Amino acid sequence: MASPKVSIPKGTRDFTPVEMNRRNYIFDTIKSVFQLYGYSPIETPSMENLSTLMGKYGEEGDKLLFKILNSGNFLEGVDNHTEAKSDYKKMTPLISEKGLRYDLTVPFARFVVMHQNELTFPFKRYQMQPVWRADRPQKGRYREFYQCDADVIGSNSLLNETELMGIIDRVFDMLNIKTTIKLNNRKILTGIAEYIGEADKIVDITVAIDKLDKIGLDKVNEELIAKGLSQETVAKLQPIINLSGDTQSKLCQLEKIFTSSETGQKGIAEMREILDLLGYTEIKAVVEFDITLARGLNYYTGSILEVKADEVAMGSICGGGRYDNLTGIFGLPDMSGVGISFGADRIYDVLQELNRFPENTQTSTQVLFVNFGEKEMKYCLPLLAKLRKKGISAEMYPDPEKIKKQMSYANANNIPWVVVVGETEMLENKLTLKNMQGGTQEKISLQELTKSKVKTKK
RNA sequence: GUGAUUGUAGCUCAGUCGGUUAGAGUAGUGGAUUGUGGUUCCAUUGGUCGUGGGUUCGAAUCCCAUCAGUCACCCCA
C-alpha cells in the first residue's frame, strides 16, 4: 500500500489508545485531587480575542501566540494602511483579531470578569485543556499541550498557597514521582532589585539569576553586566546570589539585607507564613526556598513556585504563583488570585522515562464473543446484552472470520475472556469460556457465565 | 530568532573504499493447524534510500540546495 504523504504540524502529536489510556490516568489523578480540595471545573474556548491575550505574557509571549487569520476577505482594510505592508507588527491587528490561548490563567481572569455576578468568591476553579505556543519544539516542549490548572481568586489568604502545595504533593505522590517544590516570592525579587538600586531592571536581574544552576556564577555576572548593571551593583548582589544554608537561615540573612526595602520584608513575611502553615499539613514533598526561581510570566506579584521531578532532567512539570491584579486589566480591580498549573505532557514524559505507568491503565474489553456465523451470533447477542447490563464490557467480533484471526484480535487487545459458541455448544445449550491468560477453557451453562465466572475490571 | 544533528520497508535499524538485483528484525498476509490466540517453523507482500540538482562509467554512499524530524540556546509547561 502506497502511503500518502500526510503529516501533522510541527510540535503536535497523535495519541494512540495506549497513550490515551495513560494520559487519562494522569488527567484522572489530577482531576480527583482538584475535586478533593474543593475546586470546580470550567472550560473556556480554544480561541480568545487577541485583545485579551496580547501584552499579558511579555514581548516574547506575544510572538509565541498563534494568531488566527480573519475569515472572509482578510485583506479588506489593509489598503488604507500603507505602512502596515512592510511591518508585520502593524499588519497583524489588521488581518487577525483572534488567537489560540497561550495558557489557562489569562482566559480564566477574563472568565471571572465576565461572570463576576454569577460567581461566589473566593472562587476555586480547575480547568484541564490544551494550550498552544508557537515555540520551536524540543524535549518536553510542544506546540500543543495540556495544562491542568487550579486557581482560587478573591482571597488574599496564604492558606491558598499552602492548599495548592498540598494538591501538588498529593498528585505527585499518587503518580509516584519524587519531586521538589521550589518556592520564592516576587516581592523578595523586587526587594533585591530595590536593594541594589536597579528596581526597573528587575526582569533582567531575575532572568539572569534564574540561570545560576545552569551556567554558573561567573556567566550570570557576565550577563548582568551585559544587561547594563555596573560592577559595583553586581558586587552588591553577590551575597544574595550566594545565599546558603537552610531555608530559615536564608530568610534571616535576607531580612538583614532588606532593612530598607519594605516590599522585600513583606516577601519574607509571606514566605514565613506559608512555611508555618505548611507545618500543620501532612505534606511530604521537599519544599525549598530558591532565590533563583523567577518565573517568566510577568503577572505574578507574590509567591511563585515551581515543581521539578527529582529523577529526570526535564523542565518544570508544574508551576504557579500569586497574581494580585490580573483581572484589573479587564476592569475588575482588587481581586487577588493564586494558582498552579500541571504540565500533563511533561508528566507523561517523566512517567514514561521512569517506566512508572501502572500496568492496568488499559481499559480493555473483558469478554469477546467469537463470531461463527449468523445463527451463532444471534444465539449470543442476548447474552452479550446481559453481560453489559451487569456492567461487564463485552463485544462480539463483527465478522465470521477464522477463529484464529478472532483469537488474535482478543490477544492483541488484551481481552482476558473469550466465549466460543459453535454448533456443539448450541446443541448442548452451553458455551465454551476460554481464559486467554492461562489458555484454559471449560464448557459452562449460560447462567454460569453471567453469575461469577467473568468479573468486572479488577 | 540562533546553532548542531538525523532522514533507508508500517515500526526499529544495518548497508564496508562510490560498484551488479538495497538487507535484517519486527509488524502484516498465507500456511504447518478448516473449532483456538500468545510460543515455534515455513512462505510471502511491502522501498521515488526525504525532495531537487551536481560530480562520476557508476551514488543510499561524495558535493550543493531544499524540506522534514530531533536536540540545544533564547524562552518556557
Coordinates of C-alpha atoms (C1' of nucleotides) in Angstrom, one line a residue:
Chain A
M1 CA 0.0 0.0 0.0
A2 CA 1.5 3.3 -1.1
S3 CA 1.2 5.6 1.9
P4 CA 0.1 9.1 1.0
K5 CA 2.3 11.9 2.2
V6 CA 0.4 13.1 5.2
S7 CA 1.7 14.8 8.3
I8 CA 0.7 16.9 11.2
P9 CA 2.0 20.3 12.2
K10 CA 5.3 20.6 13.9
G11 CA 5.1 20.1 17.7
T12 CA 1.7 18.4 17.6
R13 CA 1.0 14.8 18.2
D14 CA -1.4 12.0 17.7
F15 CA -2.3 9.8 20.7
T16 CA -2.9 6.1 20.2
P17 CA -5.3 4.2 22.5
V18 CA -2.4 3.0 24.7
E19 CA -1.2 6.6 25.1
M20 CA -4.7 7.9 25.7
N21 CA -5.2 5.5 28.5
R22 CA -2.0 6.6 30.1
R23 CA -2.9 10.2 29.6
N24 CA -6.3 9.7 31.1
Y25 CA -4.6 8.1 34.1
I26 CA -2.7 11.4 34.6
F27 CA -5.8 13.6 34.0
D28 CA -8.0 11.5 36.2
T29 CA -5.5 11.6 39.0
I30 CA -5.1 15.4 38.9
K31 CA -8.8 15.9 38.5
S32 CA -9.6 13.7 41.5
V33 CA -7.2 15.7 43.7
F34 CA -8.6 19.1 42.4
Q35 CA -12.1 17.9 43.4
L36 CA -10.8 16.6 46.7
Y37 CA -9.6 20.1 47.5
G38 CA -12.9 21.7 46.6
Y39 CA -12.2 23.1 43.1
S40 CA -15.0 23.2 40.4
P41 CA -14.5 22.6 36.7
I42 CA -14.8 25.2 34.0
E43 CA -13.9 25.4 30.3
T44 CA -13.2 28.3 28.1
P45 CA -12.9 28.4 24.3
S46 CA -9.7 27.5 22.5
M47 CA -9.6 30.9 20.9
E48 CA -9.8 34.3 22.6
N49 CA -9.8 37.8 21.2
L50 CA -6.2 38.9 20.6
S51 CA -7.0 42.0 22.7
T52 CA -7.5 39.6 25.7
L53 CA -4.2 37.7 25.1
M54 CA -1.8 40.3 23.8
G55 CA 0.5 42.0 26.3
K56 CA -0.1 39.5 29.1
Y57 CA 2.9 37.3 28.5
G58 CA 5.6 39.9 27.7
E59 CA 7.0 40.7 24.4
E60 CA 8.3 37.1 23.9
G61 CA 4.8 35.7 24.6
D62 CA 3.2 38.0 22.1
K63 CA 5.5 36.4 19.5
L64 CA 4.6 32.9 20.6
L65 CA 0.9 33.4 20.2
F66 CA -0.8 31.6 17.4
K67 CA -2.9 34.1 15.6
I68 CA -6.0 33.2 13.6
L69 CA -6.5 34.8 10.2
N70 CA -9.8 36.7 9.9
S71 CA -12.3 34.8 7.9
G72 CA -13.5 36.1 4.6
N73 CA -11.5 38.7 2.8
F74 CA -9.0 39.5 5.5
L75 CA -7.2 41.9 3.2
E76 CA -10.1 44.3 3.4
G77 CA -9.0 47.4 5.1
V78 CA -5.3 46.8 4.7
D79 CA -5.1 49.1 1.7
N80 CA -5.7 52.2 3.9
H81 CA -2.6 51.3 6.0
T82 CA 0.3 51.5 3.6
E83 CA 2.8 51.5 6.5
A84 CA 1.5 48.1 7.5
K85 CA 2.5 46.4 4.3
S86 CA 6.2 46.4 5.3
D87 CA 5.7 45.9 9.1
Y88 CA 4.2 42.7 10.3
K89 CA 3.5 44.0 13.7
K90 CA 1.3 46.7 12.3
M91 CA -0.2 44.2 9.8
T92 CA -1.2 41.6 12.4
P93 CA -4.1 43.5 14.1
L94 CA -5.5 44.4 10.6
I95 CA -5.8 40.7 9.5
S96 CA -6.2 38.9 12.8
E97 CA -8.4 39.5 15.7
K98 CA -8.4 36.1 17.4
G99 CA -5.7 33.8 18.7
L100 CA -5.3 30.4 20.3
R101 CA -5.0 30.6 24.1
Y102 CA -1.4 30.6 25.4
D103 CA -2.3 29.4 28.9
L104 CA -5.4 29.0 31.1
T105 CA -4.7 31.7 33.6
V106 CA -5.4 34.7 31.4
P107 CA -8.6 33.2 29.9
F108 CA -9.6 32.5 33.5
A109 CA -9.1 36.1 34.5
R110 CA -11.3 37.1 31.6
F111 CA -13.9 34.5 32.6
V112 CA -14.0 35.8 36.2
V113 CA -14.6 39.4 35.0
M114 CA -17.3 38.4 32.6
H115 CA -19.1 36.1 35.1
Q116 CA -18.4 38.1 38.3
N117 CA -22.1 38.5 39.1
E118 CA -22.7 34.7 38.9
L119 CA -19.7 33.6 40.9
T120 CA -19.3 33.3 44.6
F121 CA -15.9 34.4 45.9
P122 CA -13.5 33.1 46.8
F123 CA -13.9 31.2 43.6
K124 CA -12.0 28.0 43.2
R125 CA -11.9 26.5 39.7
Y126 CA -10.0 23.9 37.9
Q127 CA -9.5 23.6 34.2
M128 CA -7.8 21.0 32.0
Q129 CA -7.5 22.0 28.4
P130 CA -4.9 22.3 25.7
V131 CA -2.9 25.5 25.1
W132 CA -0.8 26.5 22.1
R133 CA 2.5 28.2 21.8
A134 CA 4.4 28.9 18.5
D135 CA 7.7 27.7 20.1
R136 CA 10.4 25.7 18.4
P137 CA 9.6 22.2 19.8
Q138 CA 12.2 20.2 21.7
K139 CA 12.4 17.7 24.5
G140 CA 9.4 18.3 26.8
R141 CA 8.2 21.2 24.7
Y142 CA 5.3 21.0 22.3
R143 CA 3.2 23.5 20.3
E144 CA 0.0 22.0 21.6
F145 CA -0.1 20.7 25.1
Y146 CA -2.4 20.3 28.1
Q147 CA -2.4 22.3 31.2
C148 CA -4.2 21.3 34.3
D149 CA -4.9 24.5 36.3
A150 CA -6.3 25.1 39.7
D151 CA -6.8 28.7 40.8
V152 CA -8.5 30.5 43.6
I153 CA -9.5 34.1 43.1
G154 CA -10.9 36.6 45.5
S155 CA -8.8 35.6 48.6
N156 CA -5.6 37.1 50.0
S157 CA -5.1 34.3 52.4
L158 CA -1.8 32.4 52.2
L159 CA -3.7 29.3 53.2
N160 CA -4.5 29.1 49.5
E161 CA -0.8 28.7 48.7
T162 CA -0.5 26.0 51.3
E163 CA -3.5 24.2 49.9
L164 CA -2.2 24.3 46.4
M165 CA 1.1 22.8 47.6
G166 CA -1.0 20.1 49.2
I167 CA -2.5 19.4 45.8
I168 CA 0.9 19.2 44.2
D169 CA 2.1 16.9 46.9
R170 CA -0.9 14.6 46.7
V171 CA -0.8 14.4 42.9
F172 CA 2.8 13.5 42.6
D173 CA 2.6 11.1 45.5
M174 CA -0.3 9.3 43.7
L175 CA 1.7 9.3 40.4
N176 CA 4.7 8.0 42.2
I177 CA 7.0 10.8 41.1
K178 CA 9.6 12.2 43.6
T179 CA 9.5 16.0 43.4
T180 CA 10.9 19.1 44.9
I181 CA 8.7 22.2 45.3
K182 CA 10.7 25.3 44.8
L183 CA 9.3 28.4 46.4
N184 CA 10.1 32.0 46.0
N185 CA 8.3 35.3 46.2
R186 CA 8.2 38.1 43.7
K187 CA 8.3 40.6 46.5
I188 CA 11.7 39.2 47.5
L189 CA 12.9 39.6 44.0
T190 CA 11.6 43.2 44.0
G191 CA 13.4 43.7 47.3
I192 CA 16.6 42.5 45.7
A193 CA 16.3 44.9 42.8
E194 CA 15.4 47.8 45.2
Y195 CA 18.4 46.9 47.4
I196 CA 20.9 47.2 44.6
G197 CA 19.1 50.3 43.3
E198 CA 18.0 48.8 40.0
A199 CA 14.3 48.4 40.5
D200 CA 13.5 48.9 36.8
K201 CA 15.8 46.1 35.8
I202 CA 14.1 43.5 37.9
V203 CA 13.2 41.3 34.9
D204 CA 16.8 41.2 33.6
I205 CA 18.1 40.5 37.0
T206 CA 15.8 37.7 37.8
V207 CA 16.2 36.1 34.4
A208 CA 19.9 36.1 34.8
I209 CA 19.8 34.8 38.4
D210 CA 17.4 32.1 37.3
K211 CA 20.2 30.6 35.2
L212 CA 22.6 30.1 38.2
D213 CA 22.2 26.4 38.3
K214 CA 22.7 26.0 34.6
I215 CA 25.5 28.3 33.6
G216 CA 27.3 29.1 36.9
L217 CA 28.0 32.3 38.9
D218 CA 30.6 33.8 36.5
K219 CA 28.3 33.6 33.5
V220 CA 25.4 35.1 35.5
N221 CA 27.5 38.0 36.5
E222 CA 28.6 38.4 32.8
E223 CA 25.0 38.5 31.8
L224 CA 24.1 41.0 34.4
I225 CA 26.9 43.4 33.2
A226 CA 25.8 42.8 29.7
K227 CA 22.4 44.0 30.7
G228 CA 23.8 47.2 31.9
L229 CA 24.5 46.7 35.6
S230 CA 27.6 48.3 37.0
Q231 CA 30.5 46.3 38.5
E232 CA 29.6 47.7 41.9
T233 CA 26.0 46.7 41.6
V234 CA 26.9 43.2 40.6
A235 CA 29.3 43.1 43.5
K236 CA 26.5 44.2 45.8
L237 CA 24.4 41.3 44.5
Q238 CA 26.9 38.6 45.3
P239 CA 25.9 37.9 48.9
I240 CA 22.3 37.4 47.8
I241 CA 23.1 35.1 44.9
N242 CA 25.4 33.1 47.1
L243 CA 22.9 32.8 49.9
S244 CA 23.5 29.5 51.6
G245 CA 22.2 27.4 54.4
D246 CA 18.7 26.1 55.1
T247 CA 15.5 27.9 54.2
Q248 CA 15.2 29.6 57.7
S249 CA 18.7 30.9 57.8
K250 CA 18.5 32.2 54.2
L251 CA 15.4 34.1 55.2
C252 CA 17.2 35.5 58.3
Q253 CA 20.2 36.7 56.1
L254 CA 17.8 38.3 53.6
E255 CA 15.9 40.0 56.4
K256 CA 19.1 41.8 57.4
I257 CA 19.8 42.8 53.9
F258 CA 16.3 44.1 53.3
T259 CA 16.3 46.7 56.1
S260 CA 15.4 49.4 53.7
S261 CA 13.1 47.5 51.4
E262 CA 9.5 47.3 52.6
T263 CA 8.5 45.1 49.8
G264 CA 11.3 42.7 50.5
Q265 CA 10.4 42.5 54.1
K266 CA 6.8 41.7 53.1
G267 CA 8.0 38.9 50.8
I268 CA 10.0 37.4 53.7
A269 CA 7.0 37.6 56.0
E270 CA 4.8 35.9 53.4
M271 CA 7.3 33.2 52.9
R272 CA 7.5 32.6 56.6
E273 CA 3.7 32.4 57.0
I274 CA 3.4 29.8 54.2
L275 CA 6.1 27.7 55.6
D276 CA 4.5 28.0 59.0
L277 CA 1.1 26.9 57.7
L278 CA 2.8 24.0 55.8
G279 CA 3.9 22.7 59.2
Y280 CA 0.2 22.0 60.1
T281 CA -0.4 19.9 57.0
E282 CA 0.9 16.4 56.1
I283 CA 2.9 17.4 53.1
K284 CA 5.7 15.0 52.4
A285 CA 7.3 16.8 49.5
V286 CA 10.6 18.6 49.9
V287 CA 9.9 22.3 49.9
E288 CA 12.8 24.6 49.4
F289 CA 13.2 28.4 49.2
D290 CA 15.0 29.1 46.0
I291 CA 16.1 32.7 45.5
T292 CA 16.9 31.9 41.9
L293 CA 13.4 30.9 41.0
A294 CA 12.0 33.6 38.8
R295 CA 9.1 32.5 36.6
G296 CA 8.8 34.4 33.4
L297 CA 5.2 35.3 33.4
N298 CA 5.2 38.9 34.5
Y299 CA 1.8 38.9 36.1
Y300 CA 3.0 37.2 39.3
T301 CA 3.2 39.5 42.3
G302 CA 3.6 37.3 45.3
S303 CA 4.6 33.7 45.9
I304 CA 6.0 31.8 42.9
L305 CA 6.5 28.1 42.9
E306 CA 7.8 25.5 40.5
V307 CA 8.0 21.7 40.7
K308 CA 10.8 19.6 39.4
A309 CA 11.0 15.9 39.1
D310 CA 14.0 14.7 41.1
E311 CA 14.9 11.7 39.0
V312 CA 14.6 13.1 35.4
A313 CA 16.2 16.0 33.6
M314 CA 13.1 17.9 32.4
G315 CA 11.9 21.4 32.7
S316 CA 9.4 22.1 35.4
I317 CA 6.4 19.9 35.5
C318 CA 4.2 22.2 37.5
G319 CA 4.4 25.9 38.2
G320 CA 2.3 28.7 39.6
G321 CA 2.1 31.8 41.8
R322 CA 0.0 34.6 43.0
Y323 CA -1.2 37.5 40.9
D324 CA -2.7 40.4 42.7
N325 CA -4.3 42.2 39.8
L326 CA -4.7 40.0 36.8
T327 CA -8.4 40.8 36.5
G328 CA -7.6 44.5 36.9
I329 CA -6.6 44.7 33.2
F330 CA -10.1 43.6 32.3
G331 CA -11.7 46.1 34.6
L332 CA -12.2 44.2 37.9
P333 CA -9.6 45.5 40.4
D334 CA -8.6 44.2 43.8
M335 CA -9.0 40.6 43.0
S336 CA -6.1 38.6 44.2
G337 CA -5.7 35.2 42.8
V338 CA -3.2 32.3 43.2
G339 CA -3.0 29.2 41.1
I340 CA -0.9 26.3 39.8
S341 CA -0.6 24.6 36.5
F342 CA 0.4 21.0 35.9
G343 CA 2.1 20.2 32.6
A344 CA 0.4 17.0 31.8
D345 CA 2.5 16.2 28.7
R346 CA 5.7 16.6 30.6
I347 CA 4.4 14.5 33.5
Y348 CA 3.7 11.9 30.8
D349 CA 7.2 12.1 29.6
V350 CA 8.6 11.8 33.1
L351 CA 6.5 8.7 33.8
Q352 CA 7.5 7.2 30.5
E353 CA 11.2 7.8 31.1
L354 CA 10.9 6.3 34.6
N355 CA 8.8 3.5 33.3
R356 CA 6.3 4.2 36.1
F357 CA 3.0 3.9 34.5
P358 CA 0.8 1.3 36.3
E359 CA 0.1 -1.9 34.4
N360 CA -3.6 -1.6 34.3
T361 CA -4.1 1.8 32.5
Q362 CA -5.7 -0.2 29.7
T363 CA -9.5 -0.2 29.9
S364 CA -10.0 -3.2 27.7
T365 CA -12.9 -5.4 26.8
Q366 CA -13.4 -8.2 29.3
V367 CA -15.2 -10.7 27.1
L368 CA -15.1 -11.3 23.4
F369 CA -17.7 -13.4 21.7
V370 CA -16.3 -15.3 18.7
N371 CA -18.5 -15.0 15.6
F372 CA -19.2 -18.3 13.8
G373 CA -22.0 -17.0 11.6
E374 CA -25.4 -15.6 11.8
K375 CA -27.1 -18.4 13.7
E376 CA -24.4 -18.5 16.4
M377 CA -24.3 -14.7 16.6
K378 CA -28.0 -14.5 17.3
Y379 CA -27.6 -17.1 19.9
C380 CA -25.0 -15.0 21.7
L381 CA -26.5 -11.5 21.3
P382 CA -28.9 -11.7 24.3
L383 CA -26.0 -13.0 26.4
L384 CA -23.9 -10.1 25.3
A385 CA -26.6 -7.7 26.3
K386 CA -26.9 -9.4 29.7
L387 CA -23.2 -9.0 30.4
R388 CA -23.3 -5.3 29.5
K389 CA -26.3 -4.8 31.7
K390 CA -24.2 -6.1 34.6
G391 CA -21.5 -3.6 33.7
I392 CA -19.1 -6.0 32.1
S393 CA -17.6 -4.6 29.0
A394 CA -18.1 -7.1 26.2
E395 CA -18.1 -7.2 22.5
M396 CA -18.9 -9.6 19.6
Y397 CA -16.4 -9.9 16.8
P398 CA -18.4 -8.4 13.9
D399 CA -17.4 -10.7 11.1
P400 CA -17.4 -14.5 10.9
E401 CA -13.7 -14.7 10.3
K402 CA -11.4 -17.6 11.1
I403 CA -11.2 -18.3 14.7
K404 CA -7.5 -17.8 14.6
K405 CA -8.0 -14.2 13.5
Q406 CA -10.6 -13.6 16.1
M407 CA -8.4 -15.1 18.8
S408 CA -5.5 -12.9 17.7
Y409 CA -7.8 -9.9 18.0
A410 CA -8.6 -10.8 21.6
N411 CA -4.9 -11.3 22.2
A412 CA -3.9 -8.0 20.6
N413 CA -6.5 -6.1 22.6
N414 CA -5.7 -7.8 26.0
I415 CA -9.1 -9.3 26.3
P416 CA -8.9 -11.8 29.1
W417 CA -12.0 -13.9 28.3
V418 CA -13.3 -15.4 25.0
V419 CA -16.7 -17.0 24.6
V420 CA -16.8 -19.6 21.9
V421 CA -20.2 -20.8 20.7
G422 CA -20.5 -23.1 17.8
E423 CA -22.8 -25.9 16.7
T424 CA -21.8 -28.2 19.6
E425 CA -22.4 -25.6 22.3
M426 CA -25.7 -24.6 20.8
L427 CA -26.9 -28.3 20.8
E428 CA -25.9 -28.6 24.5
N429 CA -27.3 -25.2 25.3
K430 CA -23.9 -24.2 26.7
L431 CA -20.9 -22.1 25.8
T432 CA -17.1 -22.5 25.9
L433 CA -15.3 -19.9 28.0
K434 CA -11.7 -19.5 27.4
N435 CA -9.2 -17.7 29.6
M436 CA -6.6 -16.0 27.4
Q437 CA -4.0 -15.6 30.1
G438 CA -3.8 -19.3 31.1
G439 CA -5.1 -20.8 27.9
T440 CA -7.6 -22.9 29.8
Q441 CA -11.2 -23.4 28.8
E442 CA -14.3 -25.0 30.0
K443 CA -17.8 -25.6 28.9
I444 CA -20.4 -23.9 31.1
S445 CA -24.0 -23.0 31.1
L446 CA -25.3 -19.6 30.1
Q447 CA -26.3 -18.8 33.7
E448 CA -22.8 -19.6 35.0
L449 CA -21.3 -17.0 32.6
T450 CA -23.3 -14.1 33.9
K451 CA -23.0 -15.2 37.5
S452 CA -19.4 -15.3 38.6
K453 CA -17.0 -16.5 36.0
V454 CA -16.3 -13.2 34.5
K455 CA -15.8 -10.2 36.7
T456 CA -15.8 -6.5 36.1
K457 CA -12.5 -4.9 35.9
K458 CA -10.3 -6.0 38.7
Chain B
rG1 C1' 15.2 34.2 16.3
rU2 C1' 20.5 31.3 16.8
rG3 C1' 23.3 26.7 16.5
rA4 C1' 24.0 21.3 16.0
rU5 C1' 22.4 16.8 14.2
rU6 C1' 19.5 13.0 11.6
rG7 C1' 16.3 11.4 7.2
rU8 C1' 16.8 3.8 4.1
rA9 C1' 10.1 -1.1 4.3
rG10 C1' 4.1 0.5 8.6
rC11 C1' 7.9 0.5 13.1
rU12 C1' 13.3 -0.2 14.9
rC13 C1' 17.7 -0.1 12.3
rA14 C1' 22.2 -2.4 9.1
rG15 C1' 24.3 -1.1 4.4
rU16 C1' 32.3 -1.5 4.3
rC17 C1' 36.5 2.3 0.0
rG18 C1' 31.3 5.0 -4.5
rG19 C1' 30.5 -0.9 -7.6
rU20 C1' 25.9 -5.5 -10.2
rU21 C1' 19.1 -7.1 -8.5
rA22 C1' 19.3 -2.3 -1.2
rG23 C1' 19.2 -6.1 3.7
rA24 C1' 17.7 -7.8 8.8
rG25 C1' 14.4 -7.8 13.0
rU26 C1' 9.5 -6.7 14.0
rA27 C1' 4.5 -5.9 12.3
rG28 C1' 1.1 -7.6 8.1
rU29 C1' -0.7 -11.6 4.9
rG30 C1' -0.9 -17.0 3.8
rG31 C1' 0.3 -21.9 5.5
rA32 C1' 2.0 -26.0 9.1
rU33 C1' -3.2 -26.3 12.4
rU34 C1' -10.7 -25.9 8.0
rG35 C1' -13.1 -25.1 16.4
rU36 C1' -8.4 -21.8 19.3
rG37 C1' -4.6 -16.6 20.3
rG38 C1' 0.0 -15.5 22.9
rU39 C1' 5.4 -19.8 21.9
rU40 C1' 7.7 -22.5 17.2
rC41 C1' 8.6 -23.4 11.9
rC42 C1' 7.8 -22.3 6.5
rA43 C1' 6.4 -19.0 2.6
rU44 C1' 5.2 -14.1 1.2
rU45 C1' 3.5 -8.7 0.4
rG46 C1' 5.9 -4.1 1.2
rG47 C1' 11.3 0.7 -0.9
rU48 C1' 10.8 7.5 -5.5
rC49 C1' 17.1 5.2 0.0
rG50 C1' 13.0 12.8 2.4
rU51 C1' 13.0 16.0 -2.3
rG52 C1' 15.7 18.6 -6.3
rG53 C1' 20.1 19.3 -8.7
rG54 C1' 25.5 18.3 -9.3
rU55 C1' 30.2 15.2 -9.6
rU56 C1' 31.1 10.2 -11.7
rC57 C1' 31.4 4.9 -16.5
rG58 C1' 28.5 4.0 -11.9
rA59 C1' 25.6 7.5 -6.0
rA60 C1' 21.7 5.1 -0.3
rU61 C1' 27.1 6.4 0.0
rC62 C1' 30.6 12.4 -2.2
rC63 C1' 29.1 17.9 -3.1
rC64 C1' 25.2 21.9 -3.2
rA65 C1' 20.3 23.4 -2.3
rU66 C1' 15.7 22.5 -0.1
rC67 C1' 12.0 20.2 3.0
rA68 C1' 11.0 17.5 7.4
rG69 C1' 12.2 15.5 12.2
rU70 C1' 15.2 15.6 16.7
rC71 C1' 18.4 18.1 20.3
rA72 C1' 20.4 22.6 22.5
rC73 C1' 20.2 28.1 23.1
rC74 C1' 16.5 32.1 23.8
rC75 C1' 12.2 31.5 26.4
rC76 C1' 9.0 28.2 28.8
rA77 C1' 4.5 23.6 31.0

